Each structure stands twice: as structure tokens, then as C-alpha cells.
mmCIF file of C-alpha atoms in Angstrom:
data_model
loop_
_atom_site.group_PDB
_atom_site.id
_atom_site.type_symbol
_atom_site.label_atom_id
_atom_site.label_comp_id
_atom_site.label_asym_id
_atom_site.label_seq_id
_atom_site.Cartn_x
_atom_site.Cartn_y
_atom_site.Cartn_z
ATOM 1 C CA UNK A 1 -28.597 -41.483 3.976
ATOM 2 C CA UNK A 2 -29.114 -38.379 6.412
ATOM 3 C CA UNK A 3 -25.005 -38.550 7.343
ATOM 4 C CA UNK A 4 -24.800 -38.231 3.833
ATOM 5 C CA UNK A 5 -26.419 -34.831 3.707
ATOM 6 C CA UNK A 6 -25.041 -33.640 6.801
ATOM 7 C CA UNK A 7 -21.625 -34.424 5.780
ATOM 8 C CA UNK A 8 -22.407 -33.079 2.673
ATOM 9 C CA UNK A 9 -23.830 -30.021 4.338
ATOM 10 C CA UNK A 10 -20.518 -29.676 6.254
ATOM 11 C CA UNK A 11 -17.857 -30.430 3.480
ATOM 12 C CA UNK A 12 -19.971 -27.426 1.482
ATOM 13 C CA UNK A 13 -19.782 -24.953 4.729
ATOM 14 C CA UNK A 14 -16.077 -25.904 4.557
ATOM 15 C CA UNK A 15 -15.557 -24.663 0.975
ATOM 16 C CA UNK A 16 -17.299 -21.251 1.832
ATOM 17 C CA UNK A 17 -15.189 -20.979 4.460
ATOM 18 C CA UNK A 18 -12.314 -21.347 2.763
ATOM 19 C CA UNK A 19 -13.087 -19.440 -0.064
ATOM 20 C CA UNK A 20 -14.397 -16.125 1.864
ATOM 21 C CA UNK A 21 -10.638 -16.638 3.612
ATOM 22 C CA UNK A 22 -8.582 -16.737 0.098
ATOM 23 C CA UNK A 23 -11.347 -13.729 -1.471
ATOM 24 C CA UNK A 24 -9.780 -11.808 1.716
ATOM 25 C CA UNK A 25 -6.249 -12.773 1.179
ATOM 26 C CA UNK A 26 -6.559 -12.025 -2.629
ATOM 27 C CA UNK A 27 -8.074 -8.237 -1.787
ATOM 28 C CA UNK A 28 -5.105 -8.009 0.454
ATOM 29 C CA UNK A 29 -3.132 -9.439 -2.257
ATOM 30 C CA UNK A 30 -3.954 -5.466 -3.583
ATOM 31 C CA UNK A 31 -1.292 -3.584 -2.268
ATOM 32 C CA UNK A 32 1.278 -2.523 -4.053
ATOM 33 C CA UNK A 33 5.084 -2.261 -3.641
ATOM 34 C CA UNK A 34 6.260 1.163 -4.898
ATOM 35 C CA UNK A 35 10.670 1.332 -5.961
ATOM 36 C CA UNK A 36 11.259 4.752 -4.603
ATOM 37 C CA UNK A 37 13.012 6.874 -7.544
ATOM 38 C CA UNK A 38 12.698 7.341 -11.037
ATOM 39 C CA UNK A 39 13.742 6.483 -13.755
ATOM 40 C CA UNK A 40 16.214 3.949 -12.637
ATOM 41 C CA UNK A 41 13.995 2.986 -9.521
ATOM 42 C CA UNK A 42 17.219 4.213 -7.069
ATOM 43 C CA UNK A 43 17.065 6.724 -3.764
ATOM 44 C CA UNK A 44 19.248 9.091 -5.757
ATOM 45 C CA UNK A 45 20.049 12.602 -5.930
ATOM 46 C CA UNK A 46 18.401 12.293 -9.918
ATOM 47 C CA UNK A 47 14.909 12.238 -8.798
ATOM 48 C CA UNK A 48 12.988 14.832 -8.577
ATOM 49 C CA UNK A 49 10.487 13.267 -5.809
ATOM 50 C CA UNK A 50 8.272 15.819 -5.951
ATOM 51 C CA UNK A 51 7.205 14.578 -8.954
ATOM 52 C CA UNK A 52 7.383 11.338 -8.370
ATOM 53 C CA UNK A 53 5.235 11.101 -5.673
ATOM 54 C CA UNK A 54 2.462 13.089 -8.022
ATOM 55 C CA UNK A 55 2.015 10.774 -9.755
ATOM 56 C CA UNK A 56 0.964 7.977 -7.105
ATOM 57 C CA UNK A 57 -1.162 7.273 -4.648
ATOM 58 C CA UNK A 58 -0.255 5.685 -1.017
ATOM 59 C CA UNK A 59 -2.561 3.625 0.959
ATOM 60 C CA UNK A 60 -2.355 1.327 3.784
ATOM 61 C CA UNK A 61 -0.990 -1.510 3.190
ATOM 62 C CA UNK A 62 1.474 -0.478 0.379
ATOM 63 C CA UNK A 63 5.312 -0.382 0.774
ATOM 64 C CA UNK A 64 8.186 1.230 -0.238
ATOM 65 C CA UNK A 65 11.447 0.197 -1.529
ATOM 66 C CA UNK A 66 14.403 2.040 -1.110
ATOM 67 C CA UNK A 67 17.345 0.823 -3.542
ATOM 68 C CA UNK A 68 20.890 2.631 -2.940
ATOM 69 C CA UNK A 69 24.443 2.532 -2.428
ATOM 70 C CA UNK A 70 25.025 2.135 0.963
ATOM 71 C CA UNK A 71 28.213 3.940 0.899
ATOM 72 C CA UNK A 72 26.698 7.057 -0.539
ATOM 73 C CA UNK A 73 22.985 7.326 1.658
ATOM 74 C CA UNK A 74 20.697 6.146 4.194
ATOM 75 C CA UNK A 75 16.828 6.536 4.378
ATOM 76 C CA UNK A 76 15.706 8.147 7.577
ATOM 77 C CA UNK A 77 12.270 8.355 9.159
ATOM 78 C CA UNK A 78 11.651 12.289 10.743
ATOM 79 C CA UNK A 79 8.956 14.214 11.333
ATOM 80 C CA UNK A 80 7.663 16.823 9.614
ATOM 81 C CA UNK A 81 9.923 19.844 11.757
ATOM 82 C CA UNK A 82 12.717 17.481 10.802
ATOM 83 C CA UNK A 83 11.520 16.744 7.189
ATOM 84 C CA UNK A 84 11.507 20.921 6.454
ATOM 85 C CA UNK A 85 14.898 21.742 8.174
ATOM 86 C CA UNK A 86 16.161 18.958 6.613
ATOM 87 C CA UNK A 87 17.329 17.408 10.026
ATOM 88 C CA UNK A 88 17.373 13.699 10.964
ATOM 89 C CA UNK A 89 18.863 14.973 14.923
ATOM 90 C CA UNK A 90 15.448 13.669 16.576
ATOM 91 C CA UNK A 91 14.217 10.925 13.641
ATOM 92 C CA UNK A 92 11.981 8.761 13.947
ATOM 93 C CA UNK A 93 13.569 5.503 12.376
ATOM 94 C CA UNK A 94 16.817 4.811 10.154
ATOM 95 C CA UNK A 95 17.682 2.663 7.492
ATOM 96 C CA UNK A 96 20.990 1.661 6.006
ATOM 97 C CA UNK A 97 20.646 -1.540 4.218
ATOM 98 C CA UNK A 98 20.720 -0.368 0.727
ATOM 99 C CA UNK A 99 17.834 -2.211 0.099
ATOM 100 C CA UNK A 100 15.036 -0.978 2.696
ATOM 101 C CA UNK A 101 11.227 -2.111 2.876
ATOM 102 C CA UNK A 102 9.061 0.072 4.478
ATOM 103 C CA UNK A 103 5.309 -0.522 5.238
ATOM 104 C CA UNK A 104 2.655 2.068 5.159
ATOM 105 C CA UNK A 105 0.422 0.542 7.550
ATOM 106 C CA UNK A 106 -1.654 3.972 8.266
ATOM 107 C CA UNK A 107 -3.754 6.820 7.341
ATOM 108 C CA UNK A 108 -1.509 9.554 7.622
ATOM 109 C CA UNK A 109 2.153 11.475 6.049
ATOM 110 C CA UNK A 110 4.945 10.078 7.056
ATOM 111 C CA UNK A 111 8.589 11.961 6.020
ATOM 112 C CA UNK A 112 11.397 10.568 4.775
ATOM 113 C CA UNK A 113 15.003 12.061 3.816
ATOM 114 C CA UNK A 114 18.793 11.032 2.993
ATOM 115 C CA UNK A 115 20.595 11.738 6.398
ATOM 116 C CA UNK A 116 24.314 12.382 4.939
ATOM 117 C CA UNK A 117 25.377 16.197 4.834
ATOM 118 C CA UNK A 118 23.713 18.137 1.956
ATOM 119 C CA UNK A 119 22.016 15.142 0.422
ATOM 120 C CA UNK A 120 18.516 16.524 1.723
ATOM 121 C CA UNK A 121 19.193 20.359 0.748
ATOM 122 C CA UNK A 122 19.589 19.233 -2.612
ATOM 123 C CA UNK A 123 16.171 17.433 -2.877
ATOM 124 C CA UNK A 124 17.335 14.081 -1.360
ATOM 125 C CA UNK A 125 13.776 14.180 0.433
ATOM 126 C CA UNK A 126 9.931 12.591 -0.047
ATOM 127 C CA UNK A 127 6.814 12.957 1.605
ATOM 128 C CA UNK A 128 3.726 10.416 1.381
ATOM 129 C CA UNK A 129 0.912 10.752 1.979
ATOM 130 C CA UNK A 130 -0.836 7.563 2.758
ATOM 131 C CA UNK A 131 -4.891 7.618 2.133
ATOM 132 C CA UNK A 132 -7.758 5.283 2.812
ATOM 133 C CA UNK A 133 -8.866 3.295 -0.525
ATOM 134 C CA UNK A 134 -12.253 4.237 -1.293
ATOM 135 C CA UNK A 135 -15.028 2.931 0.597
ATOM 136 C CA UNK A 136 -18.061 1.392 -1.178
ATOM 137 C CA UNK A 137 -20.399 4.012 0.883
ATOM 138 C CA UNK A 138 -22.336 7.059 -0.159
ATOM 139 C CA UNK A 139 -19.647 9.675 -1.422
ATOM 140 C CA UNK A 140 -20.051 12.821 1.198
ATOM 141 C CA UNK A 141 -21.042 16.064 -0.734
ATOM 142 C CA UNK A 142 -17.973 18.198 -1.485
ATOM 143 C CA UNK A 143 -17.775 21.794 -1.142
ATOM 144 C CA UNK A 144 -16.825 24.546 -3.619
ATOM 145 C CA UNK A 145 -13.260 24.019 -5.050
ATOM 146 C CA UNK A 146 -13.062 20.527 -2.927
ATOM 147 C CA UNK A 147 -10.477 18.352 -5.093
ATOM 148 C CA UNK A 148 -11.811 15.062 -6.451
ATOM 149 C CA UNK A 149 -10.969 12.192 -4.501
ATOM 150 C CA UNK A 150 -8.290 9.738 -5.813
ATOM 151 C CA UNK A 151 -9.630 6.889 -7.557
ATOM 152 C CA UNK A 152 -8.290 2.662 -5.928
ATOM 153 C CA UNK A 153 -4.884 1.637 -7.664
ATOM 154 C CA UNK A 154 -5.705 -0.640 -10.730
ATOM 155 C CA UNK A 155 -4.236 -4.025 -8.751
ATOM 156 C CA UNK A 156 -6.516 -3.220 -5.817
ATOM 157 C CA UNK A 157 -9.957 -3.224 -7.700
ATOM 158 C CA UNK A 158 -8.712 -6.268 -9.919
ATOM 159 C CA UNK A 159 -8.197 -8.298 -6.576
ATOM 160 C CA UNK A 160 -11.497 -7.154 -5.228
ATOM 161 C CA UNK A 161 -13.363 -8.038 -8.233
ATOM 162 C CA UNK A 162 -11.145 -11.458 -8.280
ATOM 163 C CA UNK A 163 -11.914 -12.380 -5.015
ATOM 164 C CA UNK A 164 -15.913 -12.013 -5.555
ATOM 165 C CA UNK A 165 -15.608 -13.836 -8.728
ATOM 166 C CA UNK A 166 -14.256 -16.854 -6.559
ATOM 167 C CA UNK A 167 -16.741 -17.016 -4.036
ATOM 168 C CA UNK A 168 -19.949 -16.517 -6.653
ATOM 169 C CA UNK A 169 -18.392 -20.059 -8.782
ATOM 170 C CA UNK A 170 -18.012 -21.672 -5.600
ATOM 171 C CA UNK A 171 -21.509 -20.791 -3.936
ATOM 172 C CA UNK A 172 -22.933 -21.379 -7.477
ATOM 173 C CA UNK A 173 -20.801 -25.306 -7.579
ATOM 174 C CA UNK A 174 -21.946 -25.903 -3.921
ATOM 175 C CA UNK A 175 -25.750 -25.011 -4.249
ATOM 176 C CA UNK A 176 -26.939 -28.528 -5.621
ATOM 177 C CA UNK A 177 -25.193 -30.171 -2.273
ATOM 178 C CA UNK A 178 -27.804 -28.383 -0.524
#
């Protein structure tokens, strides 16, 4: 009868284990995949990205899609010398699939503009700046005029909360074993 419990025991630290491993990959499961360009979702000379970009927020772990004709642009990486005089000469990274994925993997602002002659001039450019999601810790105090920090993307906070909800039913199902 004591292998019983023991296996018992075992098959339940199992579970946890496997559930605190899918409550990670479901909070992972939060990022987001952002179609550069609006409104048809294209890398365009139609989109004002300026605004586009307003209205989002980048963190790590989110990507971006770039969706355009191959014969008519590119996506290049530059920095941020190359990003204002609109010059790819020393860039970082180029792309010229039509149909580019790029990963946001860090903190920081990372530059991207159409290489071909004129395109970035005309607005063909976007900058992102990529954030850290809000941590759970106490919020430090801001000063006078300080903006308000941006608030977790909607899918990231629903996979959080998901993920929780998982491991509570299974520690709650597993807690007569014991």
C-alpha cells in the first residue's frame, strides 16, 4: 500500500510539473504578431507609420510582418543615423522576401526603412520602440509631467491569467492524492 502513495505522490509531482511548463508556454503564448501597415496591412507608401505605430505598443517577444511586392520594396534594418538620413549604406540587416518576419527580442528601438530610391523620403520609414511588459512590482514614483506607463497588450494578460487558472484546477484535482 505505501508504493501506492509514493507512486501516487510521484504521478501528482508529474502533473505540476507539467502544468507550471504549459502555464509558461501559454504566457509566452502572449505575444503578438503585428502586419506592418494600415489599412490594407501592406509595407506601402499609403501608411502613414507614424501613426500607426501610435497606436501600439512593442514588447519583447512580439514580431513584425512585413507584406509587399517584392518588385517595388525591401525592408531594411539601420540605425538610427541611417534611419534620419534615410540611408540603408551601413544597415544593419535586409529583407526582400515580400513576406518578412521579424522578432523583437529586446528592450530597445530598432529602425526600419524601404531601401529603393525615394521610397524613405516619402515616409516609407518606422521606428519601434520595443518596451518591457509591466512587472507585477511596486510602480516607482513618477516625477512632474512623467507620462503614464503603457498598460500589457490585452492577449498578454489573458494568457497570464489563463495560465494561473490551469495550475490552481490542477493543484486543487491533485490535493486529495496527497
Amino acid at each position: 500500500m505505501e508504493w501506492a502513495r509514493g507512486l501516487a505522490m510521484a504521478a501528482a509531482a508529474a502533473v505540476v510539473m507539467v502544468a507550471a511548463v504549459l502555464a509558461g508556454q501559454a504566457m509566452a503564448a502572449g505575444a503578438t504578431t503585428y502586419t506592418v501597415g494600415a489599412p490594407d496591412g501592406l509595407w506601402d507608401m499609403e501608411t502613414d507609420y507614424k501613426e500607426w505605430v501610435a497606436r501600439r505598443t512593442f514588447h519583447p517577444g512580439d514580431k513584425l510582418t512585413f507584406t509587399y511586392s517584392r518588385e517595388l520594396h525591401d525592408v531594411v534594418e539601420v540605425t538610427k543615423a541611417g534611419y534620419d538620413a534615410c540611408s540603408n549604406a551601413n544597415n544593419i540587416s535586409a529583407f526582400r522576401s515580400g513576406n518578412d518576419l521579424v522578432a523583437l527580442t529586446a528592450v530597445g528601438t530598432r529602425y526600419f526603412l524601404c531601401g529603393l530610391t525615394g521610397h524613405c523620403g516619402s515616409g516609407m520609414k518606422i521606428r519601434i520602440d520595443v518596451v518591457a511588459a509591466a512587472s507585477s512590482g511596486p510602480a516607482a514614483a513618477a516625477g512632474p509631467g512623467a507620462a503614464a506607463a503603457p498598460l500589457p497588450s490585452t492577449s498578454s494578460v489573458t494568457a497570464a491569467v489563463a495560465g494561473s487558472r490551469l495550475v490552481l484546477v490542477l493543484l486543487y484535482a491533485l490535493l486529495p492524492l496527497w
